Tab-separated table of N, CA and C and ligand atoms in Angstrom:
chain	number	residue	atom	x	y	z
G	3	ALA	N	-9.149	-5.629	10.307
G	3	ALA	CA	-8.718	-4.564	10.771
G	3	ALA	C	-8.149	-3.773	10.450
G	4	LYS	N	-7.791	-2.527	10.216
G	4	LYS	CA	-7.609	-0.850	9.816
G	4	LYS	C	-5.902	-1.009	10.547
G	5	TYR	N	-5.297	0.135	9.655
G	5	TYR	CA	-4.030	0.090	9.733
G	5	TYR	C	-3.366	1.909	9.729
G	6	CYS	N	-2.623	2.293	10.617
G	6	CYS	CA	-2.120	3.426	9.562
G	6	CYS	C	-1.348	3.897	10.579
G	7	TRP	N	-1.084	5.561	9.376
G	7	TRP	CA	0.190	6.085	9.059
G	7	TRP	C	0.522	7.283	9.577
G	8	VAL	N	1.033	8.052	10.082
G	8	VAL	CA	1.520	9.764	9.886
G	8	VAL	C	2.220	9.624	8.945
G	9	ASP	N	2.104	11.123	7.106
G	9	ASP	CA	3.231	10.285	6.704
G	9	ASP	C	3.700	11.943	7.266
G	10	LYS	N	4.659	12.316	7.977
G	10	LYS	CA	5.219	13.735	8.667
G	10	LYS	C	5.820	14.596	7.506
G	11	ASP	N	5.950	14.091	6.909
G	11	ASP	CA	6.964	15.126	5.940
G	11	ASP	C	5.101	15.662	5.168
G	12	THR	N	3.784	15.192	5.420
G	12	THR	CA	3.829	16.416	4.854
G	12	THR	C	2.703	16.895	6.527
G	13	CYS	N	2.454	16.568	7.351
G	13	CYS	CA	2.387	16.875	8.368
G	13	CYS	C	2.108	18.586	8.795
G	14	ILE	N	1.327	18.447	9.291
G	14	ILE	CA	1.783	20.266	9.155
G	14	ILE	C	1.527	20.611	10.608
G	15	SER	N	1.206	19.363	11.883
G	15	SER	CA	1.700	19.804	13.148
G	15	SER	C	0.254	20.299	13.717
G	16	CYS	N	-1.200	20.555	12.600
G	16	CYS	CA	-2.069	21.264	13.169
G	16	CYS	C	-2.533	20.849	14.495
G	17	GLY	N	-2.276	19.241	14.840
G	17	GLY	CA	-2.449	18.772	15.874
G	17	GLY	C	-4.208	18.521	16.269
G	18	ALA	N	-4.397	18.755	14.884
G	18	ALA	CA	-6.443	18.078	15.294
G	18	ALA	C	-6.392	16.168	14.933
G	19	CYS	N	-5.170	15.741	15.374
G	19	CYS	CA	-5.265	14.441	14.753
G	19	CYS	C	-5.274	13.836	17.079
G	20	GLY	N	-4.591	14.372	17.393
G	20	GLY	CA	-4.637	13.682	19.009
G	20	GLY	C	-5.114	14.430	19.784
G	21	ALA	N	-6.084	15.737	19.125
G	21	ALA	CA	-7.405	16.203	19.554
G	21	ALA	C	-7.912	15.085	19.436
G	22	THR	N	-8.575	14.726	18.220
G	22	THR	CA	-10.096	13.871	18.217
G	22	THR	C	-9.070	12.844	18.398
G	23	ALA	N	-8.475	12.239	18.663
G	23	ALA	CA	-8.038	10.447	18.962
G	23	ALA	C	-6.645	10.291	19.284
G	24	PRO	N	-6.902	10.438	21.041
G	24	PRO	CA	-5.610	10.890	22.080
G	24	PRO	C	-5.161	9.795	21.955
G	25	ASP	N	-6.026	7.972	22.255
G	25	ASP	CA	-5.690	6.538	22.368
G	25	ASP	C	-4.417	6.591	20.775
G	26	ILE	N	-4.327	7.067	20.216
G	26	ILE	CA	-3.642	6.600	19.077
G	26	ILE	C	-2.695	7.633	18.251
G	27	TYR	N	-2.908	9.112	18.060
G	27	TYR	CA	-1.547	9.914	18.143
G	27	TYR	C	-0.970	10.546	19.247
G	28	ASP	N	-0.307	10.693	18.851
G	28	ASP	CA	0.600	11.684	20.086
G	28	ASP	C	1.417	12.445	18.495
G	29	TYR	N	2.493	13.769	19.603
G	29	TYR	CA	3.623	14.466	18.623
G	29	TYR	C	5.210	13.924	18.729
G	30	ASP	N	4.993	13.628	18.239
G	30	ASP	CA	7.074	13.561	18.294
G	30	ASP	C	7.794	14.754	18.507
G	31	ASP	N	8.884	15.015	18.763
G	31	ASP	CA	9.866	16.083	18.942
G	31	ASP	C	9.985	17.066	18.863
G	32	ASP	N	9.579	16.828	17.522
G	32	ASP	CA	9.364	18.457	16.779
G	32	ASP	C	8.056	18.458	16.454
G	33	GLY	N	7.073	17.775	16.658
G	33	GLY	CA	5.456	18.199	17.167
G	33	GLY	C	4.492	18.079	16.370
G	34	MET	N	5.477	16.599	15.043
G	34	MET	CA	4.532	15.920	13.709
G	34	MET	C	3.895	14.574	14.648
G	35	ALA	N	2.807	15.033	14.075
G	35	ALA	CA	1.887	14.117	14.877
G	35	ALA	C	2.794	12.349	13.551
G	36	GLU	N	2.040	11.319	15.597
G	36	GLU	CA	3.112	9.257	14.579
G	36	GLU	C	1.867	8.655	15.138
G	37	VAL	N	1.787	7.547	14.920
G	37	VAL	CA	0.635	6.771	15.409
G	37	VAL	C	1.474	5.950	17.083
G	38	VAL	N	1.161	5.839	17.596
G	38	VAL	CA	1.680	5.885	18.787
G	38	VAL	C	0.770	4.113	19.851
G	39	ILE	N	-0.444	3.492	18.931
G	39	ILE	CA	-0.718	2.492	19.898
G	39	ILE	C	0.289	1.567	19.934
G	40	ASP	N	0.180	0.369	20.828
G	40	ASP	CA	1.759	-0.158	21.024
G	40	ASP	C	2.115	-0.960	20.495
G	41	GLY	N	3.582	-0.102	20.614
G	41	GLY	CA	4.775	-1.118	18.882
G	41	GLY	C	4.486	-0.922	18.170
G	42	ASP	N	4.010	-0.093	17.928
G	42	ASP	CA	3.536	0.661	16.454
G	42	ASP	C	5.000	1.420	15.884
G	43	GLY	N	4.817	2.075	16.131
G	43	GLY	CA	6.025	3.314	16.321
G	43	GLY	C	5.674	3.876	14.417
G	44	ASN	N	5.295	3.666	14.586
G	44	ASN	CA	3.688	4.381	13.806
G	44	ASN	C	5.196	4.187	12.226
G	45	ARG	N	4.398	2.734	12.198
G	45	ARG	CA	5.450	2.250	10.794
G	45	ARG	C	3.638	1.683	10.589
G	46	GLY	N	2.904	1.119	11.049
G	46	GLY	CA	1.036	1.243	10.276
G	46	GLY	C	1.471	-0.274	10.220
G	47	ILE	N	1.748	-1.309	11.227
G	47	ILE	CA	1.300	-2.969	10.638
G	47	ILE	C	1.133	-2.671	12.385
G	48	THR	N	0.225	-2.056	13.645
G	48	THR	CA	-0.654	-3.150	14.023
G	48	THR	C	-1.443	-2.450	13.955
G	49	PRO	N	-2.288	-3.573	14.458
G	49	PRO	CA	-4.096	-3.389	13.971
G	49	PRO	C	-4.996	-2.417	14.668
G	50	ILE	N	-5.431	-0.911	14.438
G	50	ILE	CA	-6.088	-0.108	15.406
G	50	ILE	C	-7.556	-0.798	15.736
G	51	PRO	N	-7.247	-1.051	17.585
G	51	PRO	CA	-8.668	-1.836	17.541
G	51	PRO	C	-10.063	-0.875	17.898
G	52	GLU	N	-10.635	-1.662	18.031
G	52	GLU	CA	-12.016	-1.959	17.322
G	52	GLU	C	-12.380	-0.461	18.210
G	53	GLU	N	-12.369	-0.302	18.930
G	53	GLU	CA	-13.012	0.384	19.595
G	53	GLU	C	-12.238	1.956	19.798
G	54	MET	N	-11.314	1.982	18.981
G	54	MET	CA	-11.042	2.586	17.668
G	54	MET	C	-10.725	3.658	17.174
G	55	LEU	N	-11.975	2.342	15.535
G	55	LEU	CA	-12.502	2.957	14.543
G	55	LEU	C	-12.925	4.426	14.693
G	56	GLU	N	-13.428	4.366	14.951
G	56	GLU	CA	-13.862	6.060	14.732
G	56	GLU	C	-13.186	7.033	15.364
G	57	ASP	N	-12.690	7.056	15.757
G	57	ASP	CA	-11.503	8.192	16.264
G	57	ASP	C	-10.709	8.374	14.798
G	58	LEU	N	-10.547	6.324	14.739
G	58	LEU	CA	-9.732	6.877	13.300
G	58	LEU	C	-9.755	7.675	12.399
G	59	GLN	N	-11.425	7.210	12.174
G	59	GLN	CA	-12.324	7.812	11.082
G	59	GLN	C	-12.289	9.377	10.843
G	60	ASP	N	-12.138	9.645	11.693
G	60	ASP	CA	-12.761	11.347	12.159
G	60	ASP	C	-11.327	12.419	11.507
G	61	ALA	N	-10.140	11.726	12.637
G	61	ALA	CA	-8.984	11.719	12.766
G	61	ALA	C	-9.031	11.551	11.419
G	62	ALA	N	-8.308	10.870	10.480
G	62	ALA	CA	-7.874	10.903	9.137
G	62	ALA	C	-8.990	11.428	8.325
G	63	ASP	N	-9.587	12.085	8.229
G	63	ASP	CA	-11.316	13.038	7.350
G	63	ASP	C	-10.487	13.825	8.292
G	64	GLY	N	-10.492	14.276	9.374
G	64	GLY	CA	-9.769	15.815	9.714
G	64	GLY	C	-8.602	16.244	9.870
G	65	CYS	N	-7.655	15.889	8.846
G	65	CYS	CA	-6.600	16.491	8.589
G	65	CYS	C	-6.352	16.986	7.252
G	66	PRO	N	-5.775	18.559	7.683
G	66	PRO	CA	-5.634	19.271	6.708
G	66	PRO	C	-5.549	19.137	5.698
G	67	THR	N	-4.351	17.982	5.581
G	67	THR	CA	-3.438	17.865	4.669
G	67	THR	C	-3.102	15.984	4.067
G	68	GLU	N	-4.034	15.131	5.342
G	68	GLU	CA	-4.063	13.842	4.029
G	68	GLU	C	-2.681	13.104	4.706
G	69	SER	N	-2.033	13.776	5.717
G	69	SER	CA	-1.170	12.817	6.213
G	69	SER	C	-1.242	12.001	6.794
G	70	ILE	N	-2.888	11.147	7.088
G	70	ILE	CA	-3.163	9.871	8.203
G	70	ILE	C	-3.602	9.145	6.755
G	71	LYS	N	-3.000	8.153	6.345
G	71	LYS	CA	-2.302	7.143	6.406
G	71	LYS	C	-3.852	6.044	6.840
G	72	VAL	N	-4.450	5.493	5.747
G	72	VAL	CA	-5.340	4.519	6.740
G	72	VAL	C	-5.553	3.333	5.677
G	73	ALA	N	-5.110	2.087	5.597
G	73	ALA	CA	-5.235	0.943	4.332
G	73	ALA	C	-6.271	-1.205	5.730
G	74	ASP	N	-6.790	-1.186	5.042
G	74	ASP	CA	-7.058	-2.194	5.467
G	74	ASP	C	-5.922	-3.195	5.819
G	75	THR	N	-4.925	-3.263	5.298
G	75	THR	CA	-3.505	-4.405	5.146
G	75	THR	C	-2.483	-3.431	5.845
G	76	PRO	N	-1.842	-4.539	6.350
G	76	PRO	CA	-0.594	-3.327	7.514
G	76	PRO	C	0.077	-2.556	5.671
G	77	PHE	N	1.024	-1.432	6.136
G	77	PHE	CA	1.746	-0.550	5.805
G	77	PHE	C	3.346	-1.713	6.374
G	78	GLN	N	4.429	-0.933	5.030
G	78	GLN	CA	5.990	-1.773	5.901
G	78	GLN	C	6.472	0.000	5.709
G	79	VAL	N	6.197	0.839	7.309
G	79	VAL	CA	6.664	2.601	7.155
G	79	VAL	C	8.221	2.177	6.841
G	80	ALA	N	9.420	2.444	6.735
G	80	ALA	CA	10.094	2.225	6.931
G	80	ALA	C	10.723	3.762	8.140
G	81	VAL	N	11.189	3.501	9.406
G	81	VAL	CA	11.105	4.294	10.547
G	81	VAL	C	12.271	5.187	10.338
G	82	GLU	N	12.299	6.717	10.425
G	82	GLU	CA	13.541	7.391	9.942
G	82	GLU	C	14.178	7.501	11.427
G	83	ASN	N	15.585	7.672	11.662
G	83	ASN	CA	16.586	7.881	12.365
G	83	ASN	C	16.586	7.070	13.865
M	8	LIG	FE1	-0.191	16.416	12.147
M	8	LIG	FE2	-2.776	15.716	9.776
M	8	LIG	FE3	-2.678	15.416	12.656
M	8	LIG	S1	-1.015	17.643	9.935
M	8	LIG	S2	-1.041	17.150	13.469
M	8	LIG	S3	-1.789	14.203	10.702
M	8	LIG	S4	-4.675	16.487	11.349
């Protein structure tokens, strides 16, 4: 499985990820991208559904700041706010 989260400290709100993979990414009130897969809350602990893996890879490759973190095992990102 693949897991993903967005590092909002380096995201520049370019908007590429949401355009490439609208089922995976959306934007918070500050325009920063986040993973919105059901229940994940950008923690990187929810497996990305099989049918979205291609979009996931395209989005990760397309992020100009390499803010999209992808791994084979769950992350444990502390959610701020
Ligand atoms: Fe941010 Fe990269 Fe998406 S800069 S808006 S995470 S493509």
